[in-house]
XYZ file of C-alpha atoms in Angstrom:
465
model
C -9.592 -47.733 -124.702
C -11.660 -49.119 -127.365
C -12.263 -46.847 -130.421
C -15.162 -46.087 -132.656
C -13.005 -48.173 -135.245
C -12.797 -51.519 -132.997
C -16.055 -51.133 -132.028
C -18.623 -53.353 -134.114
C -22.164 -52.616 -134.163
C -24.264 -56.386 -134.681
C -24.946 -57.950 -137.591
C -28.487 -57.178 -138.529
C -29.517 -61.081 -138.572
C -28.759 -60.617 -134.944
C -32.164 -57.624 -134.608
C -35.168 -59.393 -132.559
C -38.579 -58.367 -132.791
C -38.870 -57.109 -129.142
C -36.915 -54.931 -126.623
C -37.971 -53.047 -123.596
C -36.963 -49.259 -125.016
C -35.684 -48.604 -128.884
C -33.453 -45.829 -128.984
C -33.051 -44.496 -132.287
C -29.639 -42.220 -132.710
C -26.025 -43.125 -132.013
C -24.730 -39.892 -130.897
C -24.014 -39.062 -126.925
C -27.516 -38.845 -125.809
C -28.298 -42.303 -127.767
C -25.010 -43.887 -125.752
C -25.986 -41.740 -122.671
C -29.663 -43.044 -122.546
C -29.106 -46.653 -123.442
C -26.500 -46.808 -120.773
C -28.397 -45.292 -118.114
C -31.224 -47.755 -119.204
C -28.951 -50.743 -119.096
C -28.230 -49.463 -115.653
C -31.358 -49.922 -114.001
C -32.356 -52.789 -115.636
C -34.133 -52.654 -118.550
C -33.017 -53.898 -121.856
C -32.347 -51.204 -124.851
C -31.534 -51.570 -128.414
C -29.694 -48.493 -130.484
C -31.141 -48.065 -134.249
C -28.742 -46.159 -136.320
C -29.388 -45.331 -139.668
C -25.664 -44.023 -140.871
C -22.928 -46.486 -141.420
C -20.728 -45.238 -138.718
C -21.707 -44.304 -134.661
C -21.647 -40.985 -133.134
C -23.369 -38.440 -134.996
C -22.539 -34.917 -134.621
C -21.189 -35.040 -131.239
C -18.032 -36.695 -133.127
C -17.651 -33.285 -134.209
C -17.574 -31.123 -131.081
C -14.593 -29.770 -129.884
C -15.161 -27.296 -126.948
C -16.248 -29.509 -123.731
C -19.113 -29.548 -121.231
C -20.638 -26.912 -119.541
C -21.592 -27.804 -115.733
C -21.702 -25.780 -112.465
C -20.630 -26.949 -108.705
C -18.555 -29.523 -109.703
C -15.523 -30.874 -108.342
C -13.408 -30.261 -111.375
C -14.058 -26.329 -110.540
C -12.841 -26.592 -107.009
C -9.751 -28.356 -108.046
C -9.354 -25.541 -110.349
C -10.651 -22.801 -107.713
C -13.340 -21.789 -109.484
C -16.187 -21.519 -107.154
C -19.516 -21.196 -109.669
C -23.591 -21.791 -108.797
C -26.040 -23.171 -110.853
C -27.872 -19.700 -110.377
C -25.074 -17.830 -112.337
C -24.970 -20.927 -114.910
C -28.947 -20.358 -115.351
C -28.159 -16.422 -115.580
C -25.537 -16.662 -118.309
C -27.790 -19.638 -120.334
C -30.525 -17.532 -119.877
C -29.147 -13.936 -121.121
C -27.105 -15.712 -123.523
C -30.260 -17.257 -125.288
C -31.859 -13.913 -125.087
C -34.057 -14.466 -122.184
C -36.408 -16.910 -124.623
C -35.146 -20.427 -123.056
C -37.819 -22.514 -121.549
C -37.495 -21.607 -117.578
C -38.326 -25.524 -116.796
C -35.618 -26.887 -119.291
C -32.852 -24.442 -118.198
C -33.421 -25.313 -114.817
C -33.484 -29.067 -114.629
C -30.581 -29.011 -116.956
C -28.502 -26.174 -114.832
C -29.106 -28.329 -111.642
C -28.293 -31.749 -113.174
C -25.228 -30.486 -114.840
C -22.508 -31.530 -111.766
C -24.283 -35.274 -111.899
C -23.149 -35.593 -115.503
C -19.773 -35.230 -114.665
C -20.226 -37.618 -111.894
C -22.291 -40.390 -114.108
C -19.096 -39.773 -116.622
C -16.664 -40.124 -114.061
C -18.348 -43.497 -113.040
C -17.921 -44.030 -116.656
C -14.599 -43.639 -116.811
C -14.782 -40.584 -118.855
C -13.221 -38.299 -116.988
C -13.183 -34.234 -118.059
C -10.560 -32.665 -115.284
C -9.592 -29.724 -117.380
C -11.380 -26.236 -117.428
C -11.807 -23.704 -120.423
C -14.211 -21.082 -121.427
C -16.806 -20.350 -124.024
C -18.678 -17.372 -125.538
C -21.590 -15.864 -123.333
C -19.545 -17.163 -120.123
C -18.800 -15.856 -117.165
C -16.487 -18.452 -115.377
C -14.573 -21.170 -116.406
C -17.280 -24.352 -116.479
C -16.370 -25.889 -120.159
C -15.324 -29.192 -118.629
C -12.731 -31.315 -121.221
C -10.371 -34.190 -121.081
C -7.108 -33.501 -119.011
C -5.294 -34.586 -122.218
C -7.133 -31.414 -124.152
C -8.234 -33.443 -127.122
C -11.540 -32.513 -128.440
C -14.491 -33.581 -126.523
C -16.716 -35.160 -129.020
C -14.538 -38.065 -130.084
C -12.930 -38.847 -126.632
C -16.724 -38.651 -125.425
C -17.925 -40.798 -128.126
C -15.306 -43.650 -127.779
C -15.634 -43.558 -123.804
C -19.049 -44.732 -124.219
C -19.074 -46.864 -126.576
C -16.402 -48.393 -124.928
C -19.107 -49.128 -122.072
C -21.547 -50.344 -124.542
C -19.127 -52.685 -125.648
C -18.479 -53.991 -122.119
C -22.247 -54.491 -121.435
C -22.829 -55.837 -124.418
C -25.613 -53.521 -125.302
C -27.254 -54.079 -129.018
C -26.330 -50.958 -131.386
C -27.173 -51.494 -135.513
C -26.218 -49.655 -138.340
C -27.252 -48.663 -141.549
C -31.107 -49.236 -139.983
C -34.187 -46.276 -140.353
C -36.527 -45.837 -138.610
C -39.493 -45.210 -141.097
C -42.487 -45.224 -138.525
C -43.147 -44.719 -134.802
C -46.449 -47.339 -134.209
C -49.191 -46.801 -131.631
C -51.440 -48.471 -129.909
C -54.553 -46.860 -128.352
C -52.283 -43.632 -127.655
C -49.463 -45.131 -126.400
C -46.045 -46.321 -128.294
C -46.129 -50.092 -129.410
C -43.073 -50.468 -131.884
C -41.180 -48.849 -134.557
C -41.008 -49.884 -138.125
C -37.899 -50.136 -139.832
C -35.711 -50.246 -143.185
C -32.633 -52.252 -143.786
C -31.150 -53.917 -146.803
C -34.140 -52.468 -148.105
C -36.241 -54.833 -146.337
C -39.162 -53.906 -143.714
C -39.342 -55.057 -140.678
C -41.646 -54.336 -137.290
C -39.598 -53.954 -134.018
C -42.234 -54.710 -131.291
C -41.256 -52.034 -128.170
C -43.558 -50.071 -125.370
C -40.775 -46.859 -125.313
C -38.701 -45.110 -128.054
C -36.231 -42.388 -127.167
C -35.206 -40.114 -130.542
C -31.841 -39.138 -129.974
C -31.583 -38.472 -134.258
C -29.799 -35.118 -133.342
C -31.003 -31.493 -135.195
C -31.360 -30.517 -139.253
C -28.395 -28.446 -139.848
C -27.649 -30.430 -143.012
C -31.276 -30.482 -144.303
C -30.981 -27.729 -146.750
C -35.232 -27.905 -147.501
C -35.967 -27.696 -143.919
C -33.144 -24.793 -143.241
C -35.003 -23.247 -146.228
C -38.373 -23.611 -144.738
C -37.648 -22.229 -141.131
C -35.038 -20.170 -142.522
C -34.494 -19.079 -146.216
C -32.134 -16.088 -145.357
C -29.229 -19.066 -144.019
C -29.986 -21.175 -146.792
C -27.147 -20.070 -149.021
C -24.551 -20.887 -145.983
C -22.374 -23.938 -145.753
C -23.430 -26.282 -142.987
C -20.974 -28.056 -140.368
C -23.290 -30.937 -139.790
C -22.935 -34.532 -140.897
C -24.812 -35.851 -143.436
C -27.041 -37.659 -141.100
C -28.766 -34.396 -139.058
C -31.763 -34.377 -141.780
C -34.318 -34.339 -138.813
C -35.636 -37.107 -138.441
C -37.028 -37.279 -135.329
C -38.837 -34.272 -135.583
C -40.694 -35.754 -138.858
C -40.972 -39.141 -137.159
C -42.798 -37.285 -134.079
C -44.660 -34.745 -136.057
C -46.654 -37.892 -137.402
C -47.923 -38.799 -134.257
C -49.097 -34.988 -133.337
C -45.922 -33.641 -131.454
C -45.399 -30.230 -130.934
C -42.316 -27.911 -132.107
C -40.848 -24.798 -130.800
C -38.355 -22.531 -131.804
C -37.719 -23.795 -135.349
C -36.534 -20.895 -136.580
C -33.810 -20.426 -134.104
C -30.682 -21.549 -136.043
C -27.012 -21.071 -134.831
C -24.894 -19.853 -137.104
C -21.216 -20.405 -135.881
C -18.766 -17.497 -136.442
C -15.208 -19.615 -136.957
C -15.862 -21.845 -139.402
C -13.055 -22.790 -141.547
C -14.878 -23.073 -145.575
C -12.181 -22.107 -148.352
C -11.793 -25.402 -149.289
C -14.085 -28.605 -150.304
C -15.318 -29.188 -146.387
C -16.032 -26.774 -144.218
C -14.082 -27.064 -140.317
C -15.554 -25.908 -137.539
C -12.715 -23.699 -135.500
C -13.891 -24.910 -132.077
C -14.627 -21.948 -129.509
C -11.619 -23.222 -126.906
C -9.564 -20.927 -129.384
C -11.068 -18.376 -128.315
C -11.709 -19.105 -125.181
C -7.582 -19.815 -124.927
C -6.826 -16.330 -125.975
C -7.222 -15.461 -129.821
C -8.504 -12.314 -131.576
C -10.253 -11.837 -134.329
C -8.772 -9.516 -137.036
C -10.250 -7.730 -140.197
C -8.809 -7.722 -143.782
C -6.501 -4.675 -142.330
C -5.030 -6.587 -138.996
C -7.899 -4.848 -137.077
C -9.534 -6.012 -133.911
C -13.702 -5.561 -134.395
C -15.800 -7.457 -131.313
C -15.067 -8.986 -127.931
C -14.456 -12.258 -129.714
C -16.114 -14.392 -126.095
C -19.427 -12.702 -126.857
C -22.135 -14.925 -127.890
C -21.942 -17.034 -131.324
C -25.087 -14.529 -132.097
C -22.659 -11.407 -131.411
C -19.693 -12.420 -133.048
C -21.751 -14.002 -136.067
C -23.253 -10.818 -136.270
C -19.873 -8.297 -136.370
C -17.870 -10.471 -138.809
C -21.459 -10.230 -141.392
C -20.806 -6.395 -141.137
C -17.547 -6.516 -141.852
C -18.669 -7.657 -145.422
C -15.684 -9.210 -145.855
C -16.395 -12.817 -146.613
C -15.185 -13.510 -143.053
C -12.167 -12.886 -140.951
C -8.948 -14.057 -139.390
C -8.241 -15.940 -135.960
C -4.829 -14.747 -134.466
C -3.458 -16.786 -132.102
C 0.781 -18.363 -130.937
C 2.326 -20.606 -130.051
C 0.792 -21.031 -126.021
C -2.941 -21.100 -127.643
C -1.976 -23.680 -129.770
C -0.530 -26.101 -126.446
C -3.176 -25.430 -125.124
C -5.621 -26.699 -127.624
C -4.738 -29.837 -129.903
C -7.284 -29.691 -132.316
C -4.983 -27.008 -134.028
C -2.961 -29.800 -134.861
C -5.471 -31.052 -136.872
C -6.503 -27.938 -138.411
C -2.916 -27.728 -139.706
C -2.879 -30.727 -140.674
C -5.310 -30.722 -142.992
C -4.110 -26.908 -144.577
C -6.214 -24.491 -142.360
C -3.112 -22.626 -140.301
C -0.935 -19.918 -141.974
C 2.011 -19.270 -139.906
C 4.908 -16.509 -139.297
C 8.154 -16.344 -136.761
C 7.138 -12.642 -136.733
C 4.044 -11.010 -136.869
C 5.685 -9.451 -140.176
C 5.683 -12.745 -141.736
C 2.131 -13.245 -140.340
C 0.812 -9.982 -141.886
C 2.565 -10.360 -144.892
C 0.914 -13.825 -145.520
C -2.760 -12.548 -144.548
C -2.268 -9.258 -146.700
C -2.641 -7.462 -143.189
C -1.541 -4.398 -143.336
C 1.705 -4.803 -140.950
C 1.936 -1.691 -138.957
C -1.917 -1.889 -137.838
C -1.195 -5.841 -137.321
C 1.564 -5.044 -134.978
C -0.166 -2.469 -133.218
C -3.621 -4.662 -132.733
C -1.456 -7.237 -130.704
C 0.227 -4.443 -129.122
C -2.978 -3.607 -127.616
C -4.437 -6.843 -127.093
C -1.230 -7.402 -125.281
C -1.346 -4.273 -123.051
C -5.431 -5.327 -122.331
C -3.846 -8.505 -121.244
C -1.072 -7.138 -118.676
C -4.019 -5.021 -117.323
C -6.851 -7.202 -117.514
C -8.908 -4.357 -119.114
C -10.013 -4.500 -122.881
C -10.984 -0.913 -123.575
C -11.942 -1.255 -126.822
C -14.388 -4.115 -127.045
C -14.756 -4.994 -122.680
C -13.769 -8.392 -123.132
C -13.579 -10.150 -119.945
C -12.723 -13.989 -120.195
C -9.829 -15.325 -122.209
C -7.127 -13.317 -121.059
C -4.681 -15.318 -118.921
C -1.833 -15.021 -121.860
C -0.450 -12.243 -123.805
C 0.041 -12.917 -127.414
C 3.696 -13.391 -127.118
C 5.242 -17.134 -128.023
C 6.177 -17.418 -131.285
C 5.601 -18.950 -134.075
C 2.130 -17.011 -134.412
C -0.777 -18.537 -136.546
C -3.580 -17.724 -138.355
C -6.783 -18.900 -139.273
C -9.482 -17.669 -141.798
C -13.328 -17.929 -140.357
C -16.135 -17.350 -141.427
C -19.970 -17.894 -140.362
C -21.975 -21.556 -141.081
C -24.935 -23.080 -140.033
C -24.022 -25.185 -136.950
C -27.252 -25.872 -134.357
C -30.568 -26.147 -134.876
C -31.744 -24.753 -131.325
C -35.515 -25.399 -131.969
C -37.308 -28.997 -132.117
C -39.379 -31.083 -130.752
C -41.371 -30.106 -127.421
C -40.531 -32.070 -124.354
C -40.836 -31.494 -120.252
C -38.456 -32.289 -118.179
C -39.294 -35.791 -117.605
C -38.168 -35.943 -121.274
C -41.664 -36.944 -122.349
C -42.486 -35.722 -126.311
C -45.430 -33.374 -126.124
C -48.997 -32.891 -128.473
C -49.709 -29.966 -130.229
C -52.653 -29.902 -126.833
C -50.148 -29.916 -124.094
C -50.714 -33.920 -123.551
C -47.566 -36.106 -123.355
C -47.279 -38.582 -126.103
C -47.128 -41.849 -124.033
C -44.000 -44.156 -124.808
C -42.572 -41.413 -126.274
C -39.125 -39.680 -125.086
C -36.782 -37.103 -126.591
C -32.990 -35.658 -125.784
C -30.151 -33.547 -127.455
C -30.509 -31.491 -130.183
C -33.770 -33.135 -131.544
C -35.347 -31.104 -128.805
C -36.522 -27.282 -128.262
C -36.506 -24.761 -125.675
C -33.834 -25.115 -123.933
C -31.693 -22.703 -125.271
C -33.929 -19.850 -126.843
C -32.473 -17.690 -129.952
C -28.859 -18.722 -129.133
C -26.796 -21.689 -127.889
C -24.171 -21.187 -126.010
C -20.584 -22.977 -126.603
C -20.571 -26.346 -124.410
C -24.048 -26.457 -123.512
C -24.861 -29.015 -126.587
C -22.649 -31.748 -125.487
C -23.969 -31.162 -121.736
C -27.306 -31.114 -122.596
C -26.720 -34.559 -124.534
C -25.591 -35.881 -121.076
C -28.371 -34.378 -118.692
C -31.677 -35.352 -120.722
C -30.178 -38.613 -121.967
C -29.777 -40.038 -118.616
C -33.070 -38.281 -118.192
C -34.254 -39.669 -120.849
C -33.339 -43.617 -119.630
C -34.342 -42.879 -116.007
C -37.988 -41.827 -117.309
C -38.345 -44.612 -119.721
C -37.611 -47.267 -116.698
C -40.284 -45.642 -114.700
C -42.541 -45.625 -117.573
C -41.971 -49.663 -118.046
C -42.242 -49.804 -114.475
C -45.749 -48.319 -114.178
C -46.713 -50.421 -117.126
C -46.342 -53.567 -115.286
């Protein structure tokens, strides 16, 4: 399979002054749009203004939410995309945009499909915070969804030869009598016009833009950030020039495992969770149904006021999710042949340790959590040794709030009107997930309105003709 590291975006002496849709972003709904634009017909161009492809979806780790797909029935899980829209909806406290949720809770089977067609294929089930079933779709092999994801399309790009650049910004959207002529750009400090009649922002959210997290948001703006350098929000300032409307900007995910005692904060991916861990106190102390939303659990470990607290998991959680290999890798696991050793190594107070798992355990064998009523998670006791710990605690992950689209994908005014030309997907976006986002609904959401996203700019160029 090719990799991001074999693939080469062009040579910027290679950029022409004219292509049918400019697609600025390189993460999966960038790839996901261009592709679906490539596939009916029309030629696209990806603007990317880092050095390297992929964005923040080379950071995701979970999988893909979706509803009534084959992967479920293979698992026999039998799910609707009424009880997906029900757990999306209650999850994001009943603020989501009805429209959004909707055309993205009916759509979400046909990403799997498109993938599939792709070649990308996500055959293995897991379970995230807010859910009810199992409908976090991920690679068979278990490896972390964002770079598989990331390298399966680009390793289409690559075979249709589809344009990508790097190390190019976007300064300016340009109009012409309402509608979107061309974009103006910056590279090797030169500026140049690219002549287009569509432009799809796929520049992701502005979790690492500490002025606009202060803005929207001055009580987060001490936290760390898992974002890449490159979510500054671009998109949203490109579009706010031309009149575009946003929603929900103060709705900011925190995530509650994040991994920040050292120099770089790591995200502690929800499928840990969703596996079978607990979350412990400075004493050894269970505190929250750990699979409630990020909201919930962000929340409980605050009023702990214990800078944080610890992810328990063995040696079955840790098969069953790969990315821990990483995390040990680079010095985030602490591990015992005991739960002794474990305490001892946390500062847990043994006893209370011991007896926490005891009752996890006993939760398990009955499928009945009486302390906290958690309900998902629970196929395993906590039994395989070695056992392993993590320390956690809460960072600025999502920016749920954006720019205003509809479903066509089409960038709204501050009046209602659509901005003509002008398309949106992925995190850039508002409303679809109201005052929390729920685990795996990110990287589907990059799928659904991307291809959206492509489909509607081909009609678009159609009608223009």
């Amino acid at each position: 399979m090719t990799t991001q590291a074999e693939f080469q975006p062009q040579s910027l002496k290679h950029l022409k002054d004219y292509y049918d849709v400019v697609i600025i972003g390189s993460g999966s709904s960038g790839l996901t749009s261009a592709l679906q634009a490539y596939e009916l017909g029309i030629k696209p161009v990806i603007l990317e203004k880092m050095p390297s492809l992929g964005g923040n979806t080379k950071r995701a780790s979970s999988g893909l939410n979706a509803a009534e797909t084959y992967v479920q029935l293979q698992h026999q899980v039998v799910d609707s995309y009424e009880e997906f829209y029900n757990d999306v909806y209650q999850g994001g406290g009943c603020q989501n945009n009805p429209q959004l949720l909707h055309y993205f809770t009916e759509h979400s089977a046909l990403a799997i499909d498109w993938l599939s067609a792709q070649g990308i294929f996500l055959e293995d089930l897991t379970i995230t915070g807010g859910m009810k079933v199992k409908r976090t779709h991920r690679p068979a092999s278990l490896a972390p969804i964002g770079n598989y994801l990331i390298t399966g399309l680009l390793k289409r790009m690559a075979q249709f030869q589809i344009p990508i650049f790097t190390n190019v910004t976007v300064t300016q959207l340009l109009q012409k009598q309402g509608q979107i002529k061309g974009v103006k750009i910056l590279s090797n400090a030169q500026s140049q016009i690219i002549n287009t009649n569509a432009v799809i922002l796929a520049t992701g959210g502005f979790g690492a833009n500490a002025e606009m997290i202060k803005k929207y948001r001055p009580d987060l703006a001490a936290l760390k950030t898992t974002n890449q350098q490159g979510a500054q929000g671009d998109g949203i300032l490109l579009a706010q020039k031309l009149g575009a409307q946003l929603v929900d900007m103060e709705q900011i995910q925190v995530h509650p495992t994040v991994q920040q005692d050292g120099k770089h904060p790591y995200l502690i991916g929800e499928a840990v969770r969703g596996e079978g861990a607990i979350l412990v106190d400075k004493q050894g102390r269970r505190f929250v149904n750990e699979l409630q939303t990020r909201q919930n659990v962000t929340t409980a470990i605050n009023n702990l006021h214990e800078n944080g607290a610890t992810l328990i998991f063995d040696q079955n959680i840790r098969k069953r999710v790969p990315a821990i290999e990483f995390y040990d890798q680079v010095g985030l696991v602490k591990s015992g042949q005991n739960w002794a050793e474990l305490a001892a190594k946390n500062q847990f107070d043994n006893k209370t340790l011991q007896e926490t798992v005891q009752k996890w355990n006993q939760a398990v064998l009955w499928q009945q959590d009486q302390q906290f009523g958690r309900q998902t998670g629970m196929e395993q006791p906590l039994n395989q040794a070695p056992y392993y710990s993590i320390h956690v605690a809460p960072a600025v992950h999502y920016t749920m709030g954006g720019l205003a689209i509809n479903t066509k994908t089409q960038v709204l005014q501050t009046n209602g009107q659509i901005i003509s030309g002008l398309f949106a997907a992925g995190e850039v976006t508002g409303g679809l997930h109201g005052n929390n986002r729920i685990g795996g609904n990110s990287i589907a959401e990059t799928i659904v309105f991307g291809r959206q996203a492509g489909q509607q700019a081909f009609k678009y160029l159609q009608n223009l003709k």
